[in-house]
Coordinates of C-alpha atoms in Angstrom, one line a residue:
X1 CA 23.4 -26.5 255.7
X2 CA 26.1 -29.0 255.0
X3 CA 29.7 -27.9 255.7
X4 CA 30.8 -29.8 252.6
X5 CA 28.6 -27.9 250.8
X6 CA 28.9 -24.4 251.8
X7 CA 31.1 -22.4 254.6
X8 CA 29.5 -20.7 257.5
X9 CA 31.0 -18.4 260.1
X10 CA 32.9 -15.2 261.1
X11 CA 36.4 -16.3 261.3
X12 CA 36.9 -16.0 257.2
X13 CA 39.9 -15.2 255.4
X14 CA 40.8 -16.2 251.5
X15 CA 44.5 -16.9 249.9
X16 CA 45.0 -16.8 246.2
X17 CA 47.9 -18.7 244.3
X18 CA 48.6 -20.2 241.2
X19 CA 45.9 -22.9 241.5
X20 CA 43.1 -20.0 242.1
X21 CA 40.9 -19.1 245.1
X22 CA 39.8 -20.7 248.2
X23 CA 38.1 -19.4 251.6
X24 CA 40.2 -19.9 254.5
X25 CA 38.1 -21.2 257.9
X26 CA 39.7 -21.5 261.4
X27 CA 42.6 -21.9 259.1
X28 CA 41.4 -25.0 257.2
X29 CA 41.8 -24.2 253.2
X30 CA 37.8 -25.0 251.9
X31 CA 36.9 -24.1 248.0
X32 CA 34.3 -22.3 247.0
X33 CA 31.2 -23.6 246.0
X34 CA 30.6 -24.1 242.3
X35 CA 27.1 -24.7 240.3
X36 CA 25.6 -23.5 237.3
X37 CA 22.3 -20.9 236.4
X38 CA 19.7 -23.2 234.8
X39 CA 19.2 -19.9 231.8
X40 CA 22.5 -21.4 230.8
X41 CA 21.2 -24.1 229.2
X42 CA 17.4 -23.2 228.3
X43 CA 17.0 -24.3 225.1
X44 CA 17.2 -28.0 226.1
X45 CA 14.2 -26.6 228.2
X46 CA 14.3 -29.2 231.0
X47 CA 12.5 -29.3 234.1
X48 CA 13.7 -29.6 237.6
X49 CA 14.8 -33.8 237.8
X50 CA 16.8 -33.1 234.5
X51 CA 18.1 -30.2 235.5
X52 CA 19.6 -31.9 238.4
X53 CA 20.6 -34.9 236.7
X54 CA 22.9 -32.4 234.5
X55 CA 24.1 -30.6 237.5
X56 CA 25.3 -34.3 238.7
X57 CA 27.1 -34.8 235.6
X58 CA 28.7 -31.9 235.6
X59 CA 30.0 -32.4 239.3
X60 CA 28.6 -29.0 240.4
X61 CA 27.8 -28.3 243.9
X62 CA 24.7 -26.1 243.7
X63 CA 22.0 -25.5 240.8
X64 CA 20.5 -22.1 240.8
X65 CA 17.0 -22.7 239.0
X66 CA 16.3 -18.7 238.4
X67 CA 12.7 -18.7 236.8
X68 CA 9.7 -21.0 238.1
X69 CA 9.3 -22.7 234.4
X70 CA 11.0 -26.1 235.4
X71 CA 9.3 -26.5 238.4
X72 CA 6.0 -28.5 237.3
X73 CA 3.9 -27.4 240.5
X74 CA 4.2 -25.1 243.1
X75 CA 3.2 -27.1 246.2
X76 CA 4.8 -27.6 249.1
X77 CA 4.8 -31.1 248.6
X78 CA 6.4 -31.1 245.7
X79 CA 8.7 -28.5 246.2
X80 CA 10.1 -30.9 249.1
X81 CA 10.3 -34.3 246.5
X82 CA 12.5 -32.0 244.4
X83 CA 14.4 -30.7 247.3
X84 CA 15.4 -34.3 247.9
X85 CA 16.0 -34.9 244.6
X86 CA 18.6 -32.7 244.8
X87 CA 20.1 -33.8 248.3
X88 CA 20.1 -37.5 247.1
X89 CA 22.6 -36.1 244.4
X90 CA 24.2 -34.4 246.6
X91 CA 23.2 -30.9 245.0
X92 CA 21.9 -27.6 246.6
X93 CA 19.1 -26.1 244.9
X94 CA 18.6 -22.3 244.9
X95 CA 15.6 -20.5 243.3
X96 CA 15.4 -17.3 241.5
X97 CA 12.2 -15.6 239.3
X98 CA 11.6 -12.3 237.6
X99 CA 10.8 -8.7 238.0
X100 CA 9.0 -7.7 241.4
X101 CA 9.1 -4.2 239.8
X102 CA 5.4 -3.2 239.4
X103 CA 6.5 0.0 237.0
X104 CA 9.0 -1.6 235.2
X105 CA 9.1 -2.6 231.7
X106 CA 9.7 -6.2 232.5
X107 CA 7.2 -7.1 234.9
X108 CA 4.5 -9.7 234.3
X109 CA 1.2 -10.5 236.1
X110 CA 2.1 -14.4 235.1
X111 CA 2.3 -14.8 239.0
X112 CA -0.4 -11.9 240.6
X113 CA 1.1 -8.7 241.7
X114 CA 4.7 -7.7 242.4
X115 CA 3.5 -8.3 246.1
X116 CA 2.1 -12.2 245.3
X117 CA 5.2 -12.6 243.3
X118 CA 7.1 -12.2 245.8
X119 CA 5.3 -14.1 248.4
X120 CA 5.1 -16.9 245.8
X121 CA 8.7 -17.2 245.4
X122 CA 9.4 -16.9 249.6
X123 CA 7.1 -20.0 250.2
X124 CA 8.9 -21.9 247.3
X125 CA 12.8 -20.8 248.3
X126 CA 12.0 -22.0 251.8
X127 CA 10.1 -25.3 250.7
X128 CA 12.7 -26.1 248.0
X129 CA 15.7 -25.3 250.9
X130 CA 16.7 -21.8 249.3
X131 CA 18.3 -19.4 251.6
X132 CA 17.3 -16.7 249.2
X133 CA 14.8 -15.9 246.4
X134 CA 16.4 -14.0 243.5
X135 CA 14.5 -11.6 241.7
X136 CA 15.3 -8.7 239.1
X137 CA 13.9 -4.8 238.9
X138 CA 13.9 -4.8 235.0
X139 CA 15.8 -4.0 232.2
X140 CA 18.0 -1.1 230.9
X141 CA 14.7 0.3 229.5
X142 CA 13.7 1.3 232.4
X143 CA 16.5 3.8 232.7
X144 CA 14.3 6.3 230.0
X145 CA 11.4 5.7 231.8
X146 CA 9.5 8.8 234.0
X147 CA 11.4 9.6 236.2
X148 CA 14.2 7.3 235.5
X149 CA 15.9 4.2 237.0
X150 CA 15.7 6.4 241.0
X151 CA 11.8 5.4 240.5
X152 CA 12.1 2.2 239.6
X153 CA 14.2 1.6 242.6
X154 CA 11.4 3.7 244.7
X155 CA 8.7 0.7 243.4
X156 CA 10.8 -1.7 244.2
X157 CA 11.6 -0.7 247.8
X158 CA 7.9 0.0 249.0
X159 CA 7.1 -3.9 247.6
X160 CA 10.1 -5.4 249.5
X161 CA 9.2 -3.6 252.4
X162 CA 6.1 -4.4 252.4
X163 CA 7.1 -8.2 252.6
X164 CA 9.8 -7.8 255.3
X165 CA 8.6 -9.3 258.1
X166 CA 6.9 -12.5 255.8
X167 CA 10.8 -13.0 254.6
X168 CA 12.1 -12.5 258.0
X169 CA 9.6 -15.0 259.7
X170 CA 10.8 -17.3 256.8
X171 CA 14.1 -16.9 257.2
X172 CA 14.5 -16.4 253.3
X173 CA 16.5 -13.0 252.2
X174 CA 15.7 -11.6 248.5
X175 CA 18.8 -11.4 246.4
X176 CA 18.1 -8.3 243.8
X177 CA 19.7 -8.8 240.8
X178 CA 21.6 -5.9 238.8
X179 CA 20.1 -7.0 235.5
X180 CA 20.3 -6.4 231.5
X181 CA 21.7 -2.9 232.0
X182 CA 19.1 -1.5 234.2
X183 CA 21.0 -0.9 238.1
X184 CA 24.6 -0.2 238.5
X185 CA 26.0 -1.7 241.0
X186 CA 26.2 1.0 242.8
X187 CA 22.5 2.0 242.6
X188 CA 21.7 -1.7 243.4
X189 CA 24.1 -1.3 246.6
X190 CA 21.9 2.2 247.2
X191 CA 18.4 -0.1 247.1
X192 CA 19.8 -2.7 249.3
X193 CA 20.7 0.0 252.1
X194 CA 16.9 1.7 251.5
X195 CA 15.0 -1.3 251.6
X196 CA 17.0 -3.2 254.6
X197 CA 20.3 -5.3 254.3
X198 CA 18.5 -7.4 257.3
X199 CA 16.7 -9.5 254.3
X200 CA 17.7 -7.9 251.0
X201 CA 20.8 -8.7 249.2
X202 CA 22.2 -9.3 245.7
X203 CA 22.4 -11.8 242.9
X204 CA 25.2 -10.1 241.3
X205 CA 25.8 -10.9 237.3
X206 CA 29.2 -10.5 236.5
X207 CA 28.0 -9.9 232.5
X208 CA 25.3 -7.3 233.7
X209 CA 27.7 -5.2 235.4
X210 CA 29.6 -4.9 231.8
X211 CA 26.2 -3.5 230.4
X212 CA 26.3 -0.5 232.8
X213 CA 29.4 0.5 232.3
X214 CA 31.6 -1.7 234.7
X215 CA 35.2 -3.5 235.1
X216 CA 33.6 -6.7 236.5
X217 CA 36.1 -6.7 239.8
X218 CA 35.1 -3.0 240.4
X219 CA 31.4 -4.1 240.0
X220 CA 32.2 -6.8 242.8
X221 CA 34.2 -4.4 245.0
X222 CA 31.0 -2.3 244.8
X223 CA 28.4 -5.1 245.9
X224 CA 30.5 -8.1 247.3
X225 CA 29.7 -7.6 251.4
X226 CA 25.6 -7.6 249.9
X227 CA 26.4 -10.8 248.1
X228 CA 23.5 -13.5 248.5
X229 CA 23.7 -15.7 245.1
X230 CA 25.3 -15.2 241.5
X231 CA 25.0 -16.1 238.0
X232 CA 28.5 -15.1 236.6
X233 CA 30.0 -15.3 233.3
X234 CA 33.0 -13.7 231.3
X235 CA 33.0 -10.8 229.1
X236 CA 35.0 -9.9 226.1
X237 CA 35.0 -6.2 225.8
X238 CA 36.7 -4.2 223.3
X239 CA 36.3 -0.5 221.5
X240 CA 34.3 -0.2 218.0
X241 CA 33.0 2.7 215.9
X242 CA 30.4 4.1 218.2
X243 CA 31.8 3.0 221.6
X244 CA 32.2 -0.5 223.4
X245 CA 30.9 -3.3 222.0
X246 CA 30.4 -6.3 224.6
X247 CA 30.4 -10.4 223.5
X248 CA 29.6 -12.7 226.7
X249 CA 31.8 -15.7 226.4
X250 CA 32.4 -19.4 228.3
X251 CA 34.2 -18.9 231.1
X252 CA 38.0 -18.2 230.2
X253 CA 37.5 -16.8 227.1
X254 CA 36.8 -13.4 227.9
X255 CA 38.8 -9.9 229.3
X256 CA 37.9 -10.6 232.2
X257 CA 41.0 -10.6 235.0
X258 CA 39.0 -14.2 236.4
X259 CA 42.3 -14.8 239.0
X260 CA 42.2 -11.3 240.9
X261 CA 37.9 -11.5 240.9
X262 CA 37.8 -14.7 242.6
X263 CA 40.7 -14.3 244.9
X264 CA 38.3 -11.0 245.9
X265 CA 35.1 -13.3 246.2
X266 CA 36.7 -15.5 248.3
X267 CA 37.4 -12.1 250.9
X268 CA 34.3 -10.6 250.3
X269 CA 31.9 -13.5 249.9
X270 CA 33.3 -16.9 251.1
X271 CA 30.0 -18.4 251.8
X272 CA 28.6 -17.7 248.4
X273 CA 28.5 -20.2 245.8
X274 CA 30.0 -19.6 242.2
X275 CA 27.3 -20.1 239.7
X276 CA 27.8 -19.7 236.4
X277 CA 24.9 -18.7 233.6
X278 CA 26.9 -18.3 229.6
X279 CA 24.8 -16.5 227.4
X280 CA 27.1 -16.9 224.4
X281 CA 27.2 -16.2 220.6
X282 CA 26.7 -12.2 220.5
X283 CA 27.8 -9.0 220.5
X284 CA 25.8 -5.7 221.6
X285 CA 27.8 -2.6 220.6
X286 CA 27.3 0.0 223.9
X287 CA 27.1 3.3 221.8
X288 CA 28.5 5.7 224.4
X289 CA 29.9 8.3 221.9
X290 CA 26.6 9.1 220.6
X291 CA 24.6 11.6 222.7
X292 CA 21.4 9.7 222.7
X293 CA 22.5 6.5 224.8
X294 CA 23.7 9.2 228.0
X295 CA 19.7 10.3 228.0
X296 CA 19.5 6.6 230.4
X297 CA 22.3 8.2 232.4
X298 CA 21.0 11.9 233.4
X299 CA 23.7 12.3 235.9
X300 CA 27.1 11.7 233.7
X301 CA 29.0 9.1 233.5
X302 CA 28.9 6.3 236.6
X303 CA 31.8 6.0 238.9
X304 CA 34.1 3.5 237.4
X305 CA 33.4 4.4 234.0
X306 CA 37.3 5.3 233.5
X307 CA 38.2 1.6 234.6
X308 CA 35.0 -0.1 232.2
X309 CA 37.3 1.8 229.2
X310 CA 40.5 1.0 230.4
X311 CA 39.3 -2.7 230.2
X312 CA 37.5 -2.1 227.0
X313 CA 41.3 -0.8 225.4
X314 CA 43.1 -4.2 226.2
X315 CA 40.1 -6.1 224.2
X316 CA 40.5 -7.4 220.7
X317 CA 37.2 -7.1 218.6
X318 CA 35.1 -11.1 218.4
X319 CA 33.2 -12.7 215.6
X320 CA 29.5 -13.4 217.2
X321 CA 27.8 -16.8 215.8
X322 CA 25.9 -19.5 216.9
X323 CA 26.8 -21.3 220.4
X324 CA 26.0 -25.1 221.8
X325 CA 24.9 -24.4 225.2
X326 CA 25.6 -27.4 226.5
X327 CA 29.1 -27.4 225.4
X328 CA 29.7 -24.0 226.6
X329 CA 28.4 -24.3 230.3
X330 CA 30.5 -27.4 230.6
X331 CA 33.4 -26.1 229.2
X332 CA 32.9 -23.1 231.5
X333 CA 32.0 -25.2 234.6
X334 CA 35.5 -27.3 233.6
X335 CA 37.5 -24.4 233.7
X336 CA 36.5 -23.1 236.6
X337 CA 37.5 -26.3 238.3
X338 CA 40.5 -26.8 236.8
X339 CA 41.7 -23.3 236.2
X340 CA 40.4 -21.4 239.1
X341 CA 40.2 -24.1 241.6
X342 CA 36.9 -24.0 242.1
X343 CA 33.9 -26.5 243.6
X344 CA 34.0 -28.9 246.3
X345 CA 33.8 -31.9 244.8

């Protein structure tokens, strides 16, 4: 792992200014990592070599390619020609894939069982240079299923650790995501600790966290040690007739307080790179003053859920409508460089 490209060791600290966030080493000042989530730009529905190509362009450090569609085959061999693809632009691929879930809504047999999922995406994280393989539980569905999101979880466990030892003989750890409403961070902390921080972490989702109720810094505080990967966007958040209604925006244009998170990323997560995924152009209304939408939430309201409305009260209702998402990942990738101080290069 090049030093140029991400920071390694114990002696980490992080300062915070006017010109953003940066993780502090040995004392040398060293930004943090920035890249972007391939989903952010899935209409143009490129494979690998273009993805990297954009990645390039846009100066990012890392590309985070979190479903197998752009890779063309799954062999080793190839997996290592687009590794070095990557390296020759001086970009560091990290791989990602759906639910591993066998009970939840979301999951697929597109790739065997949850178990040969799984496997699957090991073999390719560590062929392809991947310190981690990202995967997802579900969906916020999954909350109103029997027995609720606690059994989901309970699936989820006995499948990673079943594949413990394969993903610590590979050296590749398995960065759960807190996805579409379905795990708080909290709970997503709570599966972490069950299943075996040894080789399970998180991909948190900054946008996510809004959808269960969360301040995004208060979702980070909640998860940042377990940090292994990210796809991170901003929120506008604001109150409407039935509760909070959500709009995830370019990077900037949201409520998001963007200066305090990252000064906390760099503290709790200095060797994680910054990738960003915009899912832009519309709103979803959260409709927590109707008594129906706390049936997904049998045991009140989640810790933090004071903080979620305080942020929700600053916000000033958005117009939803169509997005280029070209134009908004580089906009967002730009900002982050410029505003935030973010990326290496």
């Amino acid at each position: 792992m090049l030093r140029r490209t991400f920071v390694k060791g114990a002696a980490v600290s992080s300062v915070a200014g006017s010109r953003g966030a940066w993780a502090k080493e040995s004392g040398v000042e060293v930004k943090l990592a920035l890249g972007y989530d391939n989903f952010a730009v899935r209409a143009m529905k490129w494979k690998a070599p273009e993805l990297i190509k954009y990645a390039a362009e846009l100066k990012c450090d890392t590309l985070f390619i979190t479903d197998f569609g752009p890779l063309e085959k799954m062999s080793d061999s190839y997996l290592r020609d687009i590794r070095k693809q990557g390296e020759d632009a001086g970009i560091r691929i990290l791989l990602g894939s759906w639910s591993i879930c066998p009970s939840s809504v979301k999951f697929r047999d597109t790739w065997g069982s949850a178990d040969e999922h799984l496997q699957l995406g090991i073999r390719a994280a560590a062929a392809l240079g991947s310190p981690a393989f990202r995967v997802i539980l579900g969906a916020g569905d999954d909350r109103k299923t029997p027995g609720g999101i606690e059994a989901r979880i309970a699936d989820t466990v006995k499948v990673l650790k079943r594949n413990r030892t394969r993903c610590l003989d590979s050296g590749i750890k398995v960065a759960m995501e807190n996805h579409a409403g379905d795990m708080h961070t909290l709970e997503l902390r709570g599966l972490i600790e069950e299943a075996g921080p040894d080789f399970v972490g998180a991909n948190f989702d900054s946008g996510n966290a809004v959808w269960t109720l969360e301040d995004p810094v208060q979702a980070l505080e909640n998860i940042g040690e377990y940090v292994l990967t990210t796809s991170l966007r901003d929120s506008a958040v604001w109150e409407s007739e039935n509760g909070v209604t959500v709009q995830w925006t370019a990077m900037g244009d949201g409520d998001t307080d963007l200066r305090t998170f990252f000064a906390r990323f760099a503290e709790l997560c200095p060797d994680v790179a910054v990738n960003i995924e915009t899912i832009s152009g519309f709103n979803r209304e959260l409709q927590v003053k109707k008594d129906d939408y706390w049936k997904a939430w049998p045991k009140g309201k989640p810790k933090g859920y004071e903080k979620f409305l305080t942020l929700a009260r600053k916000g000033k209702p958005r117009k939803a409508g169509p997005v280029d998402q070209r134009e908004d990942i580089a906009k967002s990738i730009a900002y982050c460089r410029k505003e935030l101080g973010l990326g290496r290069r």
